[in-house]
mmCIF file of C-alpha atoms (C1' of nucleotides) and ligand atoms in Angstrom:
data_model
loop_
_atom_site.group_PDB
_atom_site.id
_atom_site.type_symbol
_atom_site.label_atom_id
_atom_site.label_comp_id
_atom_site.label_asym_id
_atom_site.label_seq_id
_atom_site.Cartn_x
_atom_site.Cartn_y
_atom_site.Cartn_z
ATOM 1 C CA UNK A 9 -0.082 0.013 -0.190
ATOM 2 C CA UNK A 10 2.907 2.608 -0.662
ATOM 3 C CA UNK A 11 6.007 3.222 1.397
ATOM 4 C CA UNK A 12 5.130 6.374 2.470
ATOM 5 C CA UNK A 13 5.830 5.690 5.796
ATOM 6 C CA UNK A 14 9.017 5.859 8.039
ATOM 7 C CA UNK A 15 8.832 2.440 9.652
ATOM 8 C CA UNK A 16 11.508 2.998 12.158
ATOM 9 C CA UNK A 17 9.797 5.998 13.313
ATOM 10 C CA UNK A 18 6.642 4.674 13.780
ATOM 11 C CA UNK A 19 7.852 1.701 15.781
ATOM 12 C CA UNK A 20 9.674 4.180 17.727
ATOM 13 C CA UNK A 21 6.867 6.184 18.582
ATOM 14 C CA UNK A 22 5.033 2.758 19.800
ATOM 15 C CA UNK A 23 8.092 1.972 21.964
ATOM 16 C CA UNK A 24 9.186 -1.267 20.007
ATOM 17 C CA UNK A 25 12.299 -1.723 18.649
ATOM 18 C CA UNK A 26 12.721 -1.622 15.187
ATOM 19 C CA UNK A 27 14.035 -5.082 14.541
ATOM 20 C CA UNK A 28 15.082 -6.501 11.134
ATOM 21 C CA UNK A 29 11.896 -8.968 11.248
ATOM 22 C CA UNK A 30 9.632 -6.334 12.338
ATOM 23 C CA UNK A 31 10.767 -3.979 9.808
ATOM 24 C CA UNK A 32 10.367 -6.751 6.966
ATOM 25 C CA UNK A 33 6.478 -7.396 7.788
ATOM 26 C CA UNK A 34 6.256 -3.664 7.626
ATOM 27 C CA UNK A 35 8.037 -3.499 4.175
ATOM 28 C CA UNK A 36 6.037 -6.250 2.874
ATOM 29 C CA UNK A 37 2.841 -4.511 3.697
ATOM 30 C CA UNK A 38 4.120 -1.421 2.391
ATOM 31 C CA UNK A 39 4.847 -2.531 -0.682
ATOM 32 C CA UNK A 40 1.760 -4.587 -1.669
ATOM 33 C CA UNK A 41 -1.107 -3.374 -3.519
ATOM 34 C CA UNK A 42 -3.652 -5.033 -1.248
ATOM 35 C CA UNK A 43 -4.202 -6.612 2.188
ATOM 36 C CA UNK A 44 -2.176 -9.732 2.603
ATOM 37 C CA UNK A 45 -2.530 -13.240 4.240
ATOM 38 C CA UNK A 46 -0.190 -14.278 7.094
ATOM 39 C CA UNK A 47 1.442 -16.955 4.649
ATOM 40 C CA UNK A 48 1.663 -14.664 2.102
ATOM 41 C CA UNK A 49 3.609 -12.234 4.140
ATOM 42 C CA UNK A 50 5.763 -15.303 5.510
ATOM 43 C CA UNK A 51 6.562 -16.406 1.921
ATOM 44 C CA UNK A 52 7.578 -12.613 0.967
ATOM 45 C CA UNK A 53 10.096 -12.199 3.852
ATOM 46 C CA UNK A 54 11.461 -15.816 3.173
ATOM 47 C CA UNK A 55 12.535 -14.721 -0.233
ATOM 48 C CA UNK A 56 14.847 -12.516 1.464
ATOM 49 C CA UNK A 57 15.826 -14.243 4.603
ATOM 50 C CA UNK A 58 15.393 -17.452 7.087
ATOM 51 C CA UNK A 59 12.209 -16.904 9.221
ATOM 52 C CA UNK A 60 9.814 -18.819 11.520
ATOM 53 C CA UNK A 61 6.367 -18.445 11.311
ATOM 54 C CA UNK A 62 5.614 -17.940 15.017
ATOM 55 C CA UNK A 63 7.522 -14.991 14.885
ATOM 56 C CA UNK A 64 5.669 -13.308 12.045
ATOM 57 C CA UNK A 65 2.193 -14.385 13.502
ATOM 58 C CA UNK A 66 3.570 -12.656 17.142
ATOM 59 C CA UNK A 67 4.417 -9.554 15.368
ATOM 60 C CA UNK A 68 1.017 -9.496 13.510
ATOM 61 C CA UNK A 69 -0.539 -10.093 16.401
ATOM 62 C CA UNK A 70 0.991 -7.340 18.604
ATOM 63 C CA UNK A 71 0.850 -4.819 15.864
ATOM 64 C CA UNK A 72 -2.577 -5.390 15.054
ATOM 65 C CA UNK A 73 -3.086 -4.879 19.105
ATOM 66 C CA UNK A 74 -1.116 -1.688 18.931
ATOM 67 C CA UNK A 75 -3.192 -0.300 15.704
ATOM 68 C CA UNK A 76 -0.164 -0.322 13.247
ATOM 69 C CA UNK A 77 -1.983 -2.843 11.408
ATOM 70 C CA UNK A 78 -5.495 -3.816 10.538
ATOM 71 C CA UNK A 79 -6.638 -7.363 10.627
ATOM 72 C CA UNK A 80 -9.864 -7.985 7.828
ATOM 73 C CA UNK A 81 -12.054 -10.870 8.694
ATOM 74 C CA UNK A 82 -13.055 -12.452 5.354
ATOM 75 C CA UNK A 83 -14.819 -15.333 4.371
ATOM 76 C CA UNK A 84 -11.992 -17.606 3.640
ATOM 77 C CA UNK A 85 -10.223 -19.158 7.009
ATOM 78 C CA UNK A 86 -7.133 -16.728 6.902
ATOM 79 C CA UNK A 87 -7.698 -12.959 7.543
ATOM 80 C CA UNK A 88 -5.803 -10.598 5.902
ATOM 81 C CA UNK A 89 -3.251 -7.572 7.050
ATOM 82 C CA UNK A 90 -2.971 -4.037 5.761
ATOM 83 C CA UNK A 91 -1.242 -1.112 7.140
ATOM 84 C CA UNK A 92 -2.967 1.211 9.341
ATOM 85 C CA UNK A 93 -0.629 4.101 9.116
ATOM 86 C CA UNK A 94 -2.098 7.620 8.161
ATOM 87 C CA UNK A 95 -1.801 7.317 4.813
ATOM 88 C CA UNK A 96 -4.082 4.401 5.126
ATOM 89 C CA UNK A 97 -7.512 5.278 6.873
ATOM 90 C CA UNK A 98 -10.035 2.843 7.739
ATOM 91 C CA UNK A 99 -11.866 1.945 4.351
ATOM 92 C CA UNK A 100 -14.544 -0.281 2.978
ATOM 93 C CA UNK A 101 -13.328 -3.346 1.072
ATOM 94 C CA UNK A 102 -14.383 -5.429 -1.851
ATOM 95 C CA UNK A 103 -14.107 -9.087 -2.180
ATOM 96 C CA UNK A 104 -15.199 -11.364 -5.601
ATOM 97 C CA UNK A 105 -16.834 -14.399 -4.399
ATOM 98 C CA UNK A 106 -15.406 -15.799 -7.609
ATOM 99 C CA UNK A 107 -11.570 -15.347 -7.364
ATOM 100 C CA UNK A 108 -11.467 -14.262 -3.606
ATOM 101 C CA UNK A 109 -9.529 -10.999 -4.402
ATOM 102 C CA UNK A 110 -10.163 -8.174 -1.984
ATOM 103 C CA UNK A 111 -9.790 -4.646 -3.210
ATOM 104 C CA UNK A 112 -9.741 -1.730 -0.748
ATOM 105 C CA UNK A 113 -12.647 0.835 -1.580
ATOM 106 C CA UNK A 114 -12.615 4.774 -1.103
ATOM 107 C CA UNK A 115 -12.671 5.707 2.446
ATOM 108 C CA UNK A 116 -15.435 8.273 1.907
ATOM 109 C CA UNK A 117 -18.768 6.417 2.310
ATOM 110 C CA UNK A 118 -17.083 4.662 5.318
ATOM 111 C CA UNK A 119 -17.318 8.196 7.240
ATOM 112 C CA UNK A 120 -20.471 9.190 5.978
ATOM 113 C CA UNK A 121 -21.761 5.964 7.764
ATOM 114 C CA UNK A 122 -19.948 6.429 10.742
ATOM 115 C CA UNK A 123 -22.563 8.764 12.218
ATOM 116 C CA UNK A 124 -25.512 6.350 11.581
ATOM 117 C CA UNK A 125 -24.180 3.286 13.707
ATOM 118 C CA UNK A 126 -22.128 5.269 16.323
ATOM 119 C CA UNK A 127 -23.118 4.148 19.464
ATOM 120 C CA UNK A 128 -26.439 2.070 19.191
ATOM 121 C CA UNK A 129 -28.074 0.137 21.991
ATOM 122 C CA UNK A 130 -25.713 2.012 24.481
ATOM 123 C CA UNK A 131 -22.468 0.246 22.697
ATOM 124 C CA UNK A 132 -19.556 2.388 22.458
ATOM 125 C CA UNK A 133 -18.338 1.858 18.901
ATOM 126 C CA UNK A 134 -14.540 2.773 17.800
ATOM 127 C CA UNK A 135 -14.542 0.788 14.222
ATOM 128 C CA UNK A 136 -16.554 -0.018 11.509
ATOM 129 C CA UNK A 137 -15.731 -2.732 9.026
ATOM 130 C CA UNK A 138 -17.626 -2.760 5.713
ATOM 131 C CA UNK A 139 -17.360 -5.713 3.012
ATOM 132 C CA UNK A 140 -18.753 -5.488 -0.078
ATOM 133 C CA UNK A 141 -18.903 -8.998 -1.649
ATOM 134 C CA UNK A 142 -20.075 -9.539 -5.336
ATOM 135 C CA UNK A 143 -18.214 -10.520 -9.011
ATOM 136 C CA UNK A 144 -15.065 -8.438 -9.613
ATOM 137 C CA UNK A 145 -14.553 -6.568 -12.957
ATOM 138 C CA UNK A 146 -12.200 -9.315 -14.124
ATOM 139 C CA UNK A 147 -14.219 -12.274 -13.498
ATOM 140 C CA UNK A 148 -17.028 -10.469 -15.285
ATOM 141 C CA UNK A 149 -14.918 -10.330 -18.386
ATOM 142 C CA UNK A 150 -13.820 -13.751 -18.271
ATOM 143 C CA UNK A 151 -17.572 -14.797 -17.806
ATOM 144 C CA UNK A 152 -18.482 -12.753 -20.735
ATOM 145 C CA UNK A 153 -16.122 -14.316 -23.282
ATOM 146 C CA UNK B 11 -34.006 -15.149 15.625
ATOM 147 C CA UNK B 12 -37.468 -16.185 15.972
ATOM 148 C CA UNK B 13 -39.909 -18.709 14.583
ATOM 149 C CA UNK B 14 -42.026 -16.961 11.689
ATOM 150 C CA UNK B 15 -41.076 -18.942 9.171
ATOM 151 C CA UNK B 16 -42.413 -22.241 8.114
ATOM 152 C CA UNK B 17 -39.062 -24.382 7.741
ATOM 153 C CA UNK B 18 -40.471 -27.340 5.790
ATOM 154 C CA UNK B 19 -41.649 -24.976 3.313
ATOM 155 C CA UNK B 20 -38.828 -23.096 2.909
ATOM 156 C CA UNK B 21 -36.627 -25.992 1.991
ATOM 157 C CA UNK B 22 -39.764 -27.324 -0.331
ATOM 158 C CA UNK B 23 -39.297 -24.126 -2.492
ATOM 159 C CA UNK B 24 -35.489 -24.749 -2.624
ATOM 160 C CA UNK B 25 -36.192 -28.172 -4.035
ATOM 161 C CA UNK B 26 -34.212 -29.688 -0.827
ATOM 162 C CA UNK B 27 -36.048 -32.582 1.229
ATOM 163 C CA UNK B 28 -36.993 -31.263 4.842
ATOM 164 C CA UNK B 29 -35.220 -34.129 6.846
ATOM 165 C CA UNK B 30 -34.863 -34.429 10.545
ATOM 166 C CA UNK B 31 -31.275 -32.850 10.823
ATOM 167 C CA UNK B 32 -31.762 -30.158 8.487
ATOM 168 C CA UNK B 33 -34.712 -28.939 10.344
ATOM 169 C CA UNK B 34 -32.804 -29.208 13.533
ATOM 170 C CA UNK B 35 -30.323 -26.822 12.098
ATOM 171 C CA UNK B 36 -33.251 -24.363 11.129
ATOM 172 C CA UNK B 37 -35.016 -24.623 14.246
ATOM 173 C CA UNK B 38 -31.758 -24.140 16.607
ATOM 174 C CA UNK B 39 -31.015 -20.986 14.290
ATOM 175 C CA UNK B 40 -34.844 -19.874 14.392
ATOM 176 C CA UNK B 41 -34.869 -20.187 18.111
ATOM 177 C CA UNK B 42 -31.391 -18.187 18.696
ATOM 178 C CA UNK B 43 -31.549 -14.378 19.736
ATOM 179 C CA UNK B 44 -27.852 -13.912 17.895
ATOM 180 C CA UNK B 45 -25.835 -15.688 15.287
ATOM 181 C CA UNK B 46 -24.304 -18.858 16.301
ATOM 182 C CA UNK B 47 -21.381 -20.495 15.379
ATOM 183 C CA UNK B 48 -20.819 -24.154 13.994
ATOM 184 C CA UNK B 49 -19.749 -25.636 17.288
ATOM 185 C CA UNK B 50 -22.921 -24.115 19.100
ATOM 186 C CA UNK B 51 -25.488 -25.259 16.569
ATOM 187 C CA UNK B 52 -23.669 -28.986 16.937
ATOM 188 C CA UNK B 53 -24.238 -28.979 20.594
ATOM 189 C CA UNK B 54 -27.429 -27.685 20.622
ATOM 190 C CA UNK B 55 -28.683 -30.496 18.138
ATOM 191 C CA UNK B 56 -26.861 -32.954 20.296
ATOM 192 C CA UNK B 57 -29.066 -31.732 23.526
ATOM 193 C CA UNK B 58 -31.924 -33.744 21.268
ATOM 194 C CA UNK B 59 -30.424 -36.256 19.406
ATOM 195 C CA UNK B 60 -27.398 -37.930 18.016
ATOM 196 C CA UNK B 61 -25.376 -36.044 14.968
ATOM 197 C CA UNK B 62 -21.945 -35.837 13.121
ATOM 198 C CA UNK B 63 -20.419 -32.633 12.689
ATOM 199 C CA UNK B 64 -19.630 -33.226 9.332
ATOM 200 C CA UNK B 65 -23.303 -33.365 8.599
ATOM 201 C CA UNK B 66 -23.784 -30.178 10.154
ATOM 202 C CA UNK B 67 -21.054 -28.528 8.401
ATOM 203 C CA UNK B 68 -22.545 -29.751 5.191
ATOM 204 C CA UNK B 69 -25.803 -28.659 5.671
ATOM 205 C CA UNK B 70 -24.615 -25.038 7.076
ATOM 206 C CA UNK B 71 -22.366 -24.943 3.936
ATOM 207 C CA UNK B 72 -25.298 -25.761 1.148
ATOM 208 C CA UNK B 73 -28.084 -23.924 3.510
ATOM 209 C CA UNK B 74 -25.265 -20.537 2.982
ATOM 210 C CA UNK B 75 -24.868 -21.293 -0.753
ATOM 211 C CA UNK B 76 -28.603 -21.598 -1.356
ATOM 212 C CA UNK B 77 -29.113 -18.141 0.567
ATOM 213 C CA UNK B 78 -31.410 -20.069 3.460
ATOM 214 C CA UNK B 79 -28.406 -18.770 5.782
ATOM 215 C CA UNK B 80 -25.932 -15.637 6.208
ATOM 216 C CA UNK B 81 -22.333 -16.570 7.097
ATOM 217 C CA UNK B 82 -20.717 -13.788 8.982
ATOM 218 C CA UNK B 83 -17.182 -13.547 8.833
ATOM 219 C CA UNK B 84 -16.231 -12.046 12.515
ATOM 220 C CA UNK B 85 -12.428 -11.658 13.964
ATOM 221 C CA UNK B 86 -12.829 -14.884 15.902
ATOM 222 C CA UNK B 87 -11.735 -17.859 13.795
ATOM 223 C CA UNK B 88 -15.185 -19.567 13.861
ATOM 224 C CA UNK B 89 -17.865 -17.745 11.534
ATOM 225 C CA UNK B 90 -21.262 -17.190 12.729
ATOM 226 C CA UNK B 91 -24.812 -18.352 11.154
ATOM 227 C CA UNK B 92 -28.207 -16.627 10.790
ATOM 228 C CA UNK B 93 -31.119 -17.085 9.280
ATOM 229 C CA UNK B 94 -31.614 -15.398 5.941
ATOM 230 C CA UNK B 95 -35.183 -15.550 5.281
ATOM 231 C CA UNK B 96 -37.482 -12.422 4.549
ATOM 232 C CA UNK B 97 -38.000 -12.021 8.286
ATOM 233 C CA UNK B 98 -34.030 -11.238 8.655
ATOM 234 C CA UNK B 99 -33.069 -9.035 5.931
ATOM 235 C CA UNK B 100 -29.383 -8.242 5.944
ATOM 236 C CA UNK B 101 -28.336 -6.095 8.240
ATOM 237 C CA UNK B 102 -24.994 -4.768 10.283
ATOM 238 C CA UNK B 103 -23.427 -6.180 13.346
ATOM 239 C CA UNK B 104 -21.733 -5.215 16.347
ATOM 240 C CA UNK B 105 -19.308 -6.829 18.385
ATOM 241 C CA UNK B 106 -17.713 -6.143 21.459
ATOM 242 C CA UNK B 107 -14.161 -6.360 21.614
ATOM 243 C CA UNK B 108 -14.024 -7.469 25.026
ATOM 244 C CA UNK B 109 -16.586 -10.426 25.531
ATOM 245 C CA UNK B 110 -16.632 -11.179 21.709
ATOM 246 C CA UNK B 111 -20.642 -10.973 21.506
ATOM 247 C CA UNK B 112 -22.087 -10.047 18.002
ATOM 248 C CA UNK B 113 -25.450 -8.455 18.281
ATOM 249 C CA UNK B 114 -27.689 -7.605 15.111
ATOM 250 C CA UNK B 115 -28.298 -3.989 14.372
ATOM 251 C CA UNK B 116 -30.877 -2.367 12.647
ATOM 252 C CA UNK B 117 -31.329 -2.957 8.848
ATOM 253 C CA UNK B 118 -31.891 0.706 8.135
ATOM 254 C CA UNK B 119 -28.307 2.002 7.717
ATOM 255 C CA UNK B 120 -27.498 -0.606 5.340
ATOM 256 C CA UNK B 121 -29.789 -0.068 2.971
ATOM 257 C CA UNK B 122 -28.859 3.952 2.925
ATOM 258 C CA UNK B 123 -25.241 2.779 2.562
ATOM 259 C CA UNK B 124 -26.163 0.206 -0.525
ATOM 260 C CA UNK B 125 -26.413 3.197 -3.095
ATOM 261 C CA UNK B 126 -22.931 4.453 -2.127
ATOM 262 C CA UNK B 127 -21.042 1.182 -3.004
ATOM 263 C CA UNK B 128 -22.850 -0.410 -5.247
ATOM 264 C CA UNK B 129 -20.877 -1.399 -8.258
ATOM 265 C CA UNK B 130 -17.518 0.342 -7.746
ATOM 266 C CA UNK B 131 -14.598 0.056 -9.905
ATOM 267 C CA UNK B 132 -16.497 -1.944 -12.329
ATOM 268 C CA UNK B 133 -17.358 -4.482 -9.984
ATOM 269 C CA UNK B 134 -20.789 -5.920 -9.675
ATOM 270 C CA UNK B 135 -21.772 -6.105 -5.790
ATOM 271 C CA UNK B 136 -24.599 -7.889 -4.605
ATOM 272 C CA UNK B 137 -23.736 -7.734 -0.876
ATOM 273 C CA UNK B 138 -22.658 -5.577 1.706
ATOM 274 C CA UNK B 139 -21.284 -6.595 5.104
ATOM 275 C CA UNK B 140 -21.100 -4.201 7.878
ATOM 276 C CA UNK B 141 -19.501 -4.894 11.141
ATOM 277 C CA UNK B 142 -19.242 -2.440 14.236
ATOM 278 C CA UNK B 143 -16.825 -3.141 16.701
ATOM 279 C CA UNK B 144 -16.428 -1.629 20.233
ATOM 280 C CA UNK B 145 -17.343 -2.167 23.727
ATOM 281 C CA UNK B 146 -20.790 -3.337 24.359
ATOM 282 C CA UNK B 147 -23.316 -1.954 26.884
ATOM 283 C CA UNK B 148 -22.575 -4.969 29.662
ATOM 284 C CA UNK B 149 -18.671 -4.720 29.442
ATOM 285 C CA UNK B 150 -18.981 -1.074 29.857
ATOM 286 C CA UNK B 151 -21.050 -1.495 32.872
ATOM 287 C CA UNK B 152 -18.413 -3.788 34.320
ATOM 288 C CA UNK B 153 -16.036 -1.629 33.511
ATOM 289 C CA UNK B 154 -17.157 1.269 35.580
ATOM 290 C CA UNK B 155 -17.987 -0.648 38.862
ATOM 291 C "C1'" DT C 29 36.859 -5.795 25.898
ATOM 292 C "C1'" DA C 30 34.191 -9.453 28.608
ATOM 293 C "C1'" DT C 31 29.963 -10.307 30.919
ATOM 294 C "C1'" DC C 32 25.455 -10.298 31.920
ATOM 295 C "C1'" DC C 33 20.503 -9.411 30.827
ATOM 296 C "C1'" DA C 34 16.132 -8.540 28.868
ATOM 297 C "C1'" DA C 35 13.826 -8.720 24.448
ATOM 298 C "C1'" DA C 36 13.347 -11.092 20.292
ATOM 299 C "C1'" DA C 37 13.195 -15.130 17.559
ATOM 300 C "C1'" DT C 38 13.130 -20.382 17.247
ATOM 301 C "C1'" DC C 39 11.264 -24.999 17.886
ATOM 302 C "C1'" DA C 40 8.437 -28.852 18.398
ATOM 303 C "C1'" DA C 41 4.325 -29.596 19.744
ATOM 304 C "C1'" DC C 42 -0.667 -28.808 20.186
ATOM 305 C "C1'" DT C 43 -5.202 -26.955 19.110
ATOM 306 C "C1'" DT C 44 -9.307 -25.438 16.787
ATOM 307 C "C1'" DA C 45 -12.098 -25.308 12.759
ATOM 308 C "C1'" DG C 46 -13.238 -27.195 9.291
ATOM 309 C "C1'" DT C 47 -12.450 -30.750 4.768
ATOM 310 C "C1'" DT C 48 -12.313 -35.251 2.281
ATOM 311 C "C1'" DG C 49 -13.244 -39.626 0.474
ATOM 312 C "C1'" DC C 50 -15.629 -43.391 1.285
ATOM 313 C "C1'" DA C 51 -18.824 -46.448 3.763
ATOM 314 C "C1'" DA C 52 -23.494 -47.555 5.647
ATOM 315 C "C1'" DA C 53 -27.829 -46.222 5.997
ATOM 316 C "C1'" DT C 54 -31.951 -44.059 4.215
ATOM 317 C "C1'" DA C 55 -35.528 -42.579 1.262
ATOM 318 C "C1'" DT C 56 -37.555 -42.967 -3.595
ATOM 319 C "C1'" DA C 57 -38.585 -44.853 -7.776
ATOM 320 C "C1'" DA C 58 -39.486 -48.826 -10.886
ATOM 321 C "C1'" DT D 27 -38.752 -56.551 -4.331
ATOM 322 C "C1'" DT D 28 -34.925 -54.619 -6.419
ATOM 323 C "C1'" DA D 29 -32.398 -50.588 -8.019
ATOM 324 C "C1'" DT D 30 -30.720 -45.933 -7.556
ATOM 325 C "C1'" DA D 31 -30.127 -41.681 -5.460
ATOM 326 C "C1'" DT D 32 -29.306 -38.885 -1.664
ATOM 327 C "C1'" DT D 33 -28.236 -38.520 2.977
ATOM 328 C "C1'" DT D 34 -25.515 -39.352 6.953
ATOM 329 C "C1'" DG D 35 -21.731 -40.991 9.683
ATOM 330 C "C1'" DC D 36 -16.759 -42.555 10.504
ATOM 331 C "C1'" DA D 37 -12.002 -42.015 10.340
ATOM 332 C "C1'" DA D 38 -8.282 -39.644 9.025
ATOM 333 C "C1'" DC D 39 -6.553 -35.398 7.150
ATOM 334 C "C1'" DT D 40 -5.461 -30.059 6.388
ATOM 335 C "C1'" DA D 41 -4.752 -24.901 7.220
ATOM 336 C "C1'" DA D 42 -3.991 -21.715 10.145
ATOM 337 C "C1'" DG D 43 -2.767 -20.348 14.204
ATOM 338 C "C1'" DT D 44 -1.454 -20.770 19.303
ATOM 339 C "C1'" DT D 45 1.285 -22.479 23.405
ATOM 340 C "C1'" DG D 46 5.646 -22.951 26.367
ATOM 341 C "C1'" DA D 47 9.980 -23.968 26.697
ATOM 342 C "C1'" DT D 48 14.545 -22.767 24.858
ATOM 343 C "C1'" DT D 49 17.876 -20.399 22.243
ATOM 344 C "C1'" DT D 50 19.708 -16.165 20.241
ATOM 345 C "C1'" DT D 51 21.105 -11.497 20.223
ATOM 346 C "C1'" DG D 52 21.655 -6.629 20.890
ATOM 347 C "C1'" DG D 53 22.700 -3.622 23.995
ATOM 348 C "C1'" DA D 54 23.791 -1.919 28.861
ATOM 349 C "C1'" DT D 55 27.287 -2.318 32.749
ATOM 350 C "C1'" DA D 56 31.402 -3.535 34.747
HETATM 351 MN MN1 MN E 3 -7.822 -2.008 2.373
HETATM 352 MN MN1 MN E 4 -27.577 -10.647 12.456
HETATM 353 ZN ZN1 ZN E 5 -12.709 -12.321 -9.126
HETATM 354 ZN ZN1 ZN E 6 -18.867 -6.976 25.739
#
DNA sequence: TATCCAAAATCAACTTAGTTGCAAATATAA
DNA sequence: TTATATTTGCAACTAAGTTGATTTTGGATA
C-alpha cells in the first residue's frame, strides 16, 4: 500500500525496537497493493531471509493490538492484514466471490456511515468494517467471453 | 431469531428434502437470539439427538450457498450463522472487543449505504457486510463498577 | 573488552475449525 | 422386491494459528 511511512520512526513512537523482522513485515505490507494473508507475508519475507512462522504471527498480532495494522476478517479461513498508518485510513473492501480477491475501496462512504452506527444500543463503537461482496471486474470479463 | 418461518415450506421452495437434521439446524437458528457458531449449533442439536459434525457442516455450507443462511466472518476463527429469510433481512452487526458478543443491528443504515457502494470500479456488488466493533453495553457497566 | 540481561526469535508440539473420501443407512422410484 | 439416489456417519486429514519452553541476540554494565 505504498512506502510513504517511515517505519523505524513509526515503531519508535510505539516504543518497540525496530528489529530486522519487524521492519521486514512492515516493508512487505508497505509494498503490497492489497491486504495480505499471514502466509503470503511469511513467504515474501522468506524470499530474502530465514524466518519462523511463529515470529511473524506474533508480530502481526502485536502490531494489530497496537493499531499499527488492521486485521480484516474475510470469508476465507485466513484473515488479511494491511497497514493502518495515516496514509491508509479505514475503508470498505470489495471481495469477489469468484476469485476471492479483496480490493480496497474509497474511504469516503465509510465516514458518512459512521454517524449512523455510532453508539447504538448503548454500545461504544470505535471501528466499522464494511465488506462488499460480488463479482469483480476481471471475473465478469472472463465470464462474458 | 424468531420462529416466523415455515421451515418445511422454505426447504420445499429450494427443492431440498426437509430431513430431520436440516429442520433441526433451522429450528436451532430460528430459536436463537443472535448468530451462532457451527459448534454451538452442533451442541444444541446434540442436546436432543445424535449427530455427526460433518453432516452439520455440510448442511450449513449448502444452506449458505442457497441463501437460506448468511455466514458472518468475524474476528474469531469460527464464523457465525444466521437465518436469511424474509423476516431477517441483511443488517449490520456489533461485536464487542471485550466479550466477543455479536449483536444484530437495525437494517436501515445498511440500505442507505447500499447506493454508495454499488458497483464501484466496475465490480458487480451483491452483498454488503458491515461490522461495527467496540465495547458493548454490558462490558462498559462491568468496567465502570 | 568481557559479561550479563531482557527482549526477540526459534522450535516442536498442540489446538481449533473445518474438509475429504468413502462406507453405511435411508428414502424414493421402478 | 430390487435398483438408484440422497443423506448421514466415520476416520483420517488439512490449514491456520497457538503455546510453552529454549536459544539467540543486541545492547547496557562492569
Ligand atoms: Mn484495505
Ligand atoms: Mn444478524
Ligand atoms: Zn474476481
Ligand atoms: Zn462485551
